[in-house]
Amino acid sequence: MPFGSNKIYSGIVRRVLDAAQVNSNNTAISLHGQIGDSDFATELFSEGKKNIVIKPIIDLLDEAPIITETMFVFWEWIADYYLCNLGEVMQAALPAGLKLQSNTLWTLNPEFEAENKLSKSEMAVLYAMPKNASKTSDELSKLSGIKNVLPQIKKLLEKGALELEVSLSDNYKPKMASFVSVAAEYSTENAMHALIDSLKNAPKQQAILMAVLQFGLNNFDTPTNSPNALPKFEISTKDLLSFSGISSAPLAELVKKGILLKSFKRVERTDTVETEIVGINPLNDFQQEAYRKILESFEKHATVLLHGITSSGKTELYIHLIEAQLQQGKQVLYLLPEIALTEQIINRLKKAFGKQVGVYHSKFSDSERVEIWNRSTQSKTGELTKHTNVEEFADYKLILGTRSAVFIPFNKLGLIIIDEEHETTYKQQEPAPRYHARDAAIYLAHLNNAKVLLGSATPAYESYMNANIGKYGLVELTQRHGNMQMPTVEILNTVKLRKQNRMKTHFSDPLLIKIKQCLTNKEQVILFQNRRGYSPFIECSDCAHVPVCEYCDVSLTYHKYKNILSCHYCGYSIESLKKCPACSSTALETKGFGTEKIEDEISIMFPEANLARMDSDTTGNRNAYRKLISDFEQGKTDILIGTQMISKGLDFDNVSTVGVLNADNMLNMPDFRAFERSYQQIMQVSGRAGRKNKQGVVLIQTGTPDHAVIQNIVKGSYQNLFVQEMEHRKMFKYPPFFKLILFNVKHFDKPLTDRAAESFAVLLRSRFGNRVLGPEYPAILKIRNKFQKNILLKIERTAPLSKGREIILQALEEFKASGAFNNVQIIINVDPY
Ligand SMILES: [Zn+2]
Ligand SMILES: [Zn+2]
């Protein structure tokens, strides 16, 4: 099966397959054929079937299957449920290192040291590789004279000689390091001393051995049963050379003589800083009770929702549940909505579980993702097959990751924890598969006979409803841990305050007074505004012209720091304007405000405070994120200004005040989930306030203080708003009562887009009747120069979905068969929220 497509070919395997290579439990194997560069075999036939296209297969790339049969069923489910191609799922699921393609670029690993195990053809490829340039597989094929070069590349990749060229925001390099150990015959102190004495004429070799000996005795215990024996240990070559201060030539001599044994190991990239394992904290009474209820609930339900208020210690509960799984020899997948959160939580988990923890997310380098992939599947066959140098590795028992981690093939999965399960980042919007990691994970758990724990202080309404109707178990945690009280919430009526002249630009007097107070008391402040940039648009005061994106139907956001106007939809940006392009007036005004403007104004009002801003403009790479968070944790920052990014479950100790600058722009979002989301975001960011033995304060600026969402936030009543919203959702046929499928019709030509959308809507309507809404222009008519029109299908929750999907695919077939709209794209988004 080629990548990105749904076509399935059959091939004749010309090579005799070793019985071990075709493990009957794992029918999926990867094949290299003429169809594409690196195709994927899904089934093995003993005889060619009739009526199928048969293509020859040149060679096998993987000696063992890289995915399990269960994973393949999972892929099929995603393709089926989210109405996309199996090839698209495969594209998303596999790290690049596992899907070699002829245009992939390769580079030499400068740290690779040959191990004398390379085959002739591997050597040919390695020698063909220039030192300081990258080459594609095709180029390497020409340079080495080997026609079919991918299997060699694959082997060199596994041995660490070649690397995938990947552009990374981080200095993340795959690493193989060499280690030496003392040969068995010299592993007693007497033998070693005799040996050292015998090397009088080679003082450098002597010095190296002394260094090895000293290192071993300093760092490792001698075996208790034989006091003369040296401890068994390894020392990295690099450490040894720097420790002894001697060059590598005498070391090589010792290896040649068989005195020292050299081995290669992958050095763990995630473990550059050793975390001391300190074990697990005991649970408090409330947590203990919740823990007991979760276990009880798991007896009846595969999925349990843990509704625990902020700072109730959900993570502590997770840790205890993980511990129980690991003790049973099971694996745990721990999903987080945001990479930033992994930084804070990974230390906590490593303290509890040490090296059993692996981290997997999109900002990691591909080679690292391959490594985690391999390590989490290694025990699949009960032996270490191809990764000959990694005997030292324990399997990862606990994988921490963002949504794409659901694609890692597990073999002993016992539990999936989905933290902050309400977060929208669990849903992939672009490109296909447009899956929701929470929903996919629940299916994945089902396939593996595993349990799922959803955790949130503000559960998504569909999860809460599932818990209410008994589909999921429900466990509540209503006490904050360690004497922390919920913060008090104060509403600041901006309309009234403005009339009283008590607003300075975007800040009310009470908020400013509170900030001042915090700074005096050396307490920290978080200011929340769910909009990045300086201001959402600029407007000419003379002619009211607003600069808009050339490719999208949206105004350009002003970024003062970079002095640009940029489009948040396509990334288009221009230098900021000095004059109005329409009337040449210089009276350009910034309208509205984003995080950058807040930062600007606060820095003028509180010049003594240290400010930091956390939004997607300031957190481009992992290090920037880490630094922002650690600076704030260490108190180097007084005021942290940010978008919803700061609301996602980060825990800080010294935040006494949280200011929500404009609740209204959240409430007014044109989205059926606007109220649910506003409540979630404000409650989440409020949860950052409060310290041990001291109550925090949340100040919310709004022009509509009587709004149901605001009132329920003041009361902290999740339930009230939920009940009220459910009435509306039911009445207007929205989730969780109805399932939504969005068809986004796109083309460069507006009339064609209109006609295509109309025509497709007719096809759908003939099948689904008044469940079809639209076509309608979305809020943004044009994105990246393509016009768009949306058709929305609302299907009863109880309707059989497989039937619905079949009918949709029929309609699509008919639409394509008409031939009138060849280049029109229809993007299908199932559960598009
Ligand atoms: Zn103008
Ligand atoms: Zn744009």
GROMACS .gro file of N, CA and C in nm, residues 348-433:
model
  258
  348ARG      N    1   0.828   1.509   3.728
  348ARG     CA    2   0.752   1.442   3.833
  348ARG      C    3   0.743   1.292   3.808
  349LEU      N    4   0.717   1.256   3.684
  349LEU     CA    5   0.703   1.114   3.653
  349LEU      C    6   0.837   1.043   3.659
  350LYS      N    7   0.943   1.112   3.617
  350LYS     CA    8   1.074   1.048   3.624
  350LYS      C    9   1.117   1.026   3.768
  351LYS      N   10   1.076   1.119   3.853
  351LYS     CA   11   1.108   1.100   3.995
  351LYS      C   12   1.040   0.976   4.048
  352ALA      N   13   0.923   0.946   3.993
  352ALA     CA   14   0.850   0.829   4.040
  352ALA      C   15   0.894   0.701   3.968
  353PHE      N   16   0.920   0.712   3.837
  353PHE     CA   17   0.940   0.589   3.760
  353PHE      C   18   1.073   0.578   3.687
  354GLY      N   19   1.157   0.679   3.701
  354GLY     CA   20   1.290   0.672   3.643
  354GLY      C   21   1.290   0.648   3.494
  355LYS      N   22   1.374   0.555   3.451
  355LYS     CA   23   1.396   0.534   3.308
  355LYS      C   24   1.285   0.460   3.236
  356GLN      N   25   1.184   0.426   3.308
  356GLN     CA   26   1.073   0.358   3.239
  356GLN      C   27   0.989   0.456   3.159
  357VAL      N   28   1.017   0.587   3.176
  357VAL     CA   29   0.935   0.689   3.111
  357VAL      C   30   0.994   0.729   2.976
  358GLY      N   31   0.913   0.726   2.873
  358GLY     CA   32   0.954   0.776   2.742
  358GLY      C   33   0.863   0.890   2.701
  359VAL      N   34   0.917   0.984   2.626
  359VAL     CA   35   0.835   1.097   2.584
  359VAL      C   36   0.826   1.099   2.432
  360TYR      N   37   0.708   1.122   2.381
  360TYR     CA   38   0.686   1.115   2.237
  360TYR      C   39   0.598   1.231   2.193
  361HIS      N   40   0.654   1.325   2.121
  361HIS     CA   41   0.567   1.427   2.062
  361HIS      C   42   0.631   1.489   1.940
  362SER      N   43   0.554   1.570   1.871
  362SER     CA   44   0.593   1.615   1.737
  362SER      C   45   0.716   1.705   1.738
  363LYS      N   46   0.752   1.764   1.851
  363LYS     CA   47   0.870   1.849   1.849
  363LYS      C   48   0.999   1.771   1.873
  364PHE      N   49   0.985   1.642   1.896
  364PHE     CA   50   1.105   1.562   1.909
  364PHE      C   51   1.158   1.527   1.772
  365SER      N   52   1.285   1.502   1.764
  365SER     CA   53   1.344   1.468   1.635
  365SER      C   54   1.289   1.334   1.591
  366ASP      N   55   1.294   1.315   1.461
  366ASP     CA   56   1.237   1.192   1.410
  366ASP      C   57   1.312   1.069   1.457
  367SER      N   58   1.444   1.080   1.464
  367SER     CA   59   1.519   0.960   1.506
  367SER      C   60   1.482   0.921   1.648
  368GLU      N   61   1.453   1.024   1.727
  368GLU     CA   62   1.412   0.990   1.862
  368GLU      C   63   1.275   0.923   1.865
  369ARG      N   64   1.189   0.971   1.775
  369ARG     CA   65   1.058   0.908   1.770
  369ARG      C   66   1.069   0.762   1.725
  370VAL      N   67   1.159   0.737   1.631
  370VAL     CA   68   1.180   0.600   1.586
  370VAL      C   69   1.229   0.515   1.703
  371GLU      N   70   1.319   0.574   1.779
  371GLU     CA   71   1.375   0.501   1.892
  371GLU      C   72   1.268   0.463   1.993
  372ILE      N   73   1.183   0.561   2.024
  372ILE     CA   74   1.077   0.533   2.120
  372ILE      C   75   0.982   0.429   2.064
  373TRP      N   76   0.955   0.443   1.935
  373TRP     CA   77   0.868   0.346   1.867
  373TRP      C   78   0.924   0.205   1.883
  374ASN      N   79   1.053   0.193   1.851
  374ASN     CA   80   1.115   0.062   1.860
  374ASN      C   81   1.119   0.009   2.003
  375ARG      N   82   1.149   0.100   2.093
  375ARG     CA   83   1.162   0.052   2.231
  375ARG      C   84   1.029   0.012   2.291
  376SER      N   85   0.924   0.079   2.251
  376SER     CA   86   0.796   0.042   2.310
  376SER      C   87   0.743  -0.086   2.248
  377THR      N   88   0.798  -0.127   2.133
  377THR     CA   89   0.750  -0.250   2.072
  377THR      C   90   0.849  -0.365   2.088
  378GLN      N   91   0.966  -0.334   2.145
  378GLN     CA   92   1.072  -0.432   2.143
  378GLN      C   93   1.038  -0.567   2.203
  379SER      N   94   0.965  -0.562   2.312
  379SER     CA   95   0.939  -0.689   2.378
  379SER      C   96   0.830  -0.768   2.305
  380LYS      N   97   0.785  -0.712   2.194
  380LYS     CA   98   0.683  -0.777   2.114
  380LYS      C   99   0.717  -0.923   2.082
  381THR      N  100   0.841  -0.942   2.038
  381THR     CA  101   0.879  -1.077   2.001
  381THR      C  102   0.956  -1.145   2.113
  382GLY      N  103   0.968  -1.076   2.224
  382GLY     CA  104   1.036  -1.134   2.337
  382GLY      C  105   1.186  -1.137   2.323
  383GLU      N  106   1.238  -1.077   2.218
  383GLU     CA  107   1.383  -1.076   2.202
  383GLU      C  108   1.423  -0.948   2.132
  384LEU      N  109   1.546  -0.915   2.144
  384LEU     CA  110   1.597  -0.796   2.076
  384LEU      C  111   1.643  -0.840   1.940
  385THR      N  112   1.571  -0.807   1.838
  385THR     CA  113   1.605  -0.859   1.707
  385THR      C  114   1.716  -0.779   1.641
  386LYS      N  115   1.681  -0.660   1.594
  386LYS     CA  116   1.777  -0.592   1.510
  386LYS      C  117   1.860  -0.487   1.583
  387HIS      N  118   1.814  -0.444   1.697
  387HIS     CA  119   1.886  -0.336   1.764
  387HIS      C  120   1.992  -0.397   1.854
  388THR      N  121   2.097  -0.440   1.791
  388THR     CA  122   2.193  -0.522   1.861
  388THR      C  123   2.264  -0.449   1.974
  389ASN      N  124   2.266  -0.318   1.967
  389ASN     CA  125   2.345  -0.246   2.065
  389ASN      C  126   2.264  -0.190   2.180
  390VAL      N  127   2.143  -0.228   2.188
  390VAL     CA  128   2.059  -0.163   2.287
  390VAL      C  129   2.016  -0.257   2.399
  391GLU      N  130   2.096  -0.360   2.424
  391GLU     CA  131   2.059  -0.455   2.528
  391GLU      C  132   2.035  -0.386   2.662
  392GLU      N  133   2.104  -0.278   2.680
  392GLU     CA  134   2.096  -0.210   2.810
  392GLU      C  135   1.961  -0.143   2.832
  393PHE      N  136   1.890  -0.121   2.723
  393PHE     CA  137   1.766  -0.048   2.737
  393PHE      C  138   1.657  -0.130   2.800
  394ALA      N  139   1.595  -0.073   2.897
  394ALA     CA  140   1.471  -0.132   2.945
  394ALA      C  141   1.364  -0.084   2.848
  395ASP      N  142   1.258  -0.157   2.834
  395ASP     CA  143   1.147  -0.107   2.754
  395ASP      C  144   1.086   0.012   2.825
  396TYR      N  145   1.032   0.101   2.745
  396TYR     CA  146   0.953   0.208   2.808
  396TYR      C  147   0.821   0.147   2.854
  397LYS      N  148   0.791   0.169   2.977
  397LYS     CA  149   0.667   0.116   3.030
  397LYS      C  150   0.561   0.224   3.034
  398LEU      N  151   0.608   0.348   3.040
  398LEU     CA  152   0.515   0.461   3.048
  398LEU      C  153   0.554   0.559   2.939
  399ILE      N  154   0.462   0.583   2.847
  399ILE     CA  155   0.490   0.678   2.740
  399ILE      C  156   0.405   0.802   2.763
  400LEU      N  157   0.473   0.915   2.760
  400LEU     CA  158   0.408   1.043   2.781
  400LEU      C  159   0.407   1.110   2.645
  401GLY      N  160   0.293   1.155   2.600
  401GLY     CA  161   0.295   1.216   2.468
  401GLY      C  162   0.174   1.301   2.437
  402THR      N  163   0.186   1.375   2.327
  402THR     CA  164   0.071   1.451   2.278
  402THR      C  165  -0.007   1.360   2.184
  403ARG      N  166  -0.103   1.417   2.112
  403ARG     CA  167  -0.202   1.331   2.046
  403ARG      C  168  -0.144   1.222   1.956
  404SER      N  169  -0.032   1.250   1.885
  404SER     CA  170   0.018   1.151   1.791
  404SER      C  171   0.071   1.025   1.861
  405ALA      N  172   0.088   1.032   1.993
  405ALA     CA  173   0.136   0.914   2.065
  405ALA      C  174   0.036   0.799   2.063
  406VAL      N  175  -0.089   0.826   2.023
  406VAL     CA  176  -0.184   0.714   2.015
  406VAL      C  177  -0.144   0.615   1.906
  407PHE      N  178  -0.052   0.658   1.818
  407PHE     CA  179  -0.012   0.569   1.709
  407PHE      C  180   0.103   0.476   1.746
  408ILE      N  181   0.164   0.495   1.860
  408ILE     CA  182   0.272   0.405   1.900
  408ILE      C  183   0.215   0.265   1.923
  409PRO      N  184   0.277   0.165   1.865
  409PRO     CA  185   0.224   0.030   1.887
  409PRO      C  186   0.264  -0.022   2.025
  410PHE      N  187   0.167  -0.045   2.106
  410PHE     CA  188   0.195  -0.102   2.238
  410PHE      C  189   0.167  -0.251   2.232
  411ASN      N  190   0.229  -0.325   2.319
  411ASN     CA  191   0.197  -0.466   2.320
  411ASN      C  192   0.136  -0.513   2.452
  412LYS      N  193   0.156  -0.431   2.558
  412LYS     CA  194   0.097  -0.472   2.686
  412LYS      C  195   0.026  -0.354   2.751
  413LEU      N  196  -0.050  -0.284   2.669
  413LEU     CA  197  -0.114  -0.163   2.718
  413LEU      C  198  -0.220  -0.196   2.823
  414GLY      N  199  -0.209  -0.132   2.939
  414GLY     CA  200  -0.307  -0.158   3.044
  414GLY      C  201  -0.396  -0.039   3.072
  415LEU      N  202  -0.341   0.081   3.052
  415LEU     CA  203  -0.416   0.202   3.091
  415LEU      C  204  -0.375   0.320   3.002
  416ILE      N  205  -0.476   0.399   2.964
  416ILE     CA  206  -0.447   0.527   2.896
  416ILE      C  207  -0.502   0.637   2.986
  417ILE      N  208  -0.416   0.733   3.019
  417ILE     CA  209  -0.460   0.848   3.097
  417ILE      C  210  -0.468   0.966   3.001
  418ILE      N  211  -0.582   1.032   2.996
  418ILE     CA  212  -0.594   1.149   2.910
  418ILE      C  213  -0.615   1.270   3.000
  419ASP      N  214  -0.507   1.343   3.021
  419ASP     CA  215  -0.512   1.456   3.112
  419ASP      C  216  -0.567   1.577   3.040
  420GLU      N  217  -0.641   1.661   3.111
  420GLU     CA  218  -0.705   1.779   3.052
  420GLU      C  219  -0.782   1.737   2.927
  421GLU      N  220  -0.868   1.639   2.945
  421GLU     CA  221  -0.932   1.575   2.831
  421GLU      C  222  -1.020   1.670   2.752
  422HIS      N  223  -1.055   1.786   2.809
  422HIS     CA  224  -1.143   1.882   2.741
  422HIS      C  225  -1.069   1.966   2.638
  423GLU      N  226  -0.936   1.957   2.637
  423GLU     CA  227  -0.859   2.049   2.552
  423GLU      C  228  -0.880   2.023   2.403
  424THR      N  229  -0.890   2.131   2.328
  424THR     CA  230  -0.917   2.120   2.184
  424THR      C  231  -0.796   2.072   2.104
  425THR      N  232  -0.676   2.083   2.164
  425THR     CA  233  -0.558   2.039   2.090
  425THR      C  234  -0.554   1.888   2.069
  426TYR      N  235  -0.643   1.814   2.136
  426TYR     CA  236  -0.650   1.670   2.110
  426TYR      C  237  -0.708   1.639   1.973
  427LYS      N  238  -0.774   1.739   1.916
  427LYS     CA  239  -0.835   1.717   1.785
  427LYS      C  240  -0.739   1.767   1.678
  428GLN      N  241  -0.707   1.680   1.583
  428GLN     CA  242  -0.625   1.725   1.471
  428GLN      C  243  -0.716   1.786   1.365
  429GLN      N  244  -0.683   1.909   1.324
  429GLN     CA  245  -0.766   1.976   1.224
  429GLN      C  246  -0.709   1.962   1.084
  430GLU      N  247  -0.578   1.964   1.073
  430GLU     CA  248  -0.515   1.965   0.942
  430GLU      C  249  -0.381   1.895   0.948
  431PRO      N  250  -0.342   1.809   0.861
  431PRO     CA  251  -0.423   1.751   0.753
  431PRO      C  252  -0.498   1.627   0.804
  432ALA      N  253  -0.560   1.551   0.712
  432ALA     CA  254  -0.622   1.425   0.750
  432ALA      C  255  -0.512   1.331   0.799
  433PRO      N  256  -0.538   1.241   0.887
  433PRO     CA  257  -0.666   1.210   0.952
  433PRO      C  258  -0.704   1.315   1.056
   0.00000   0.00000   0.00000
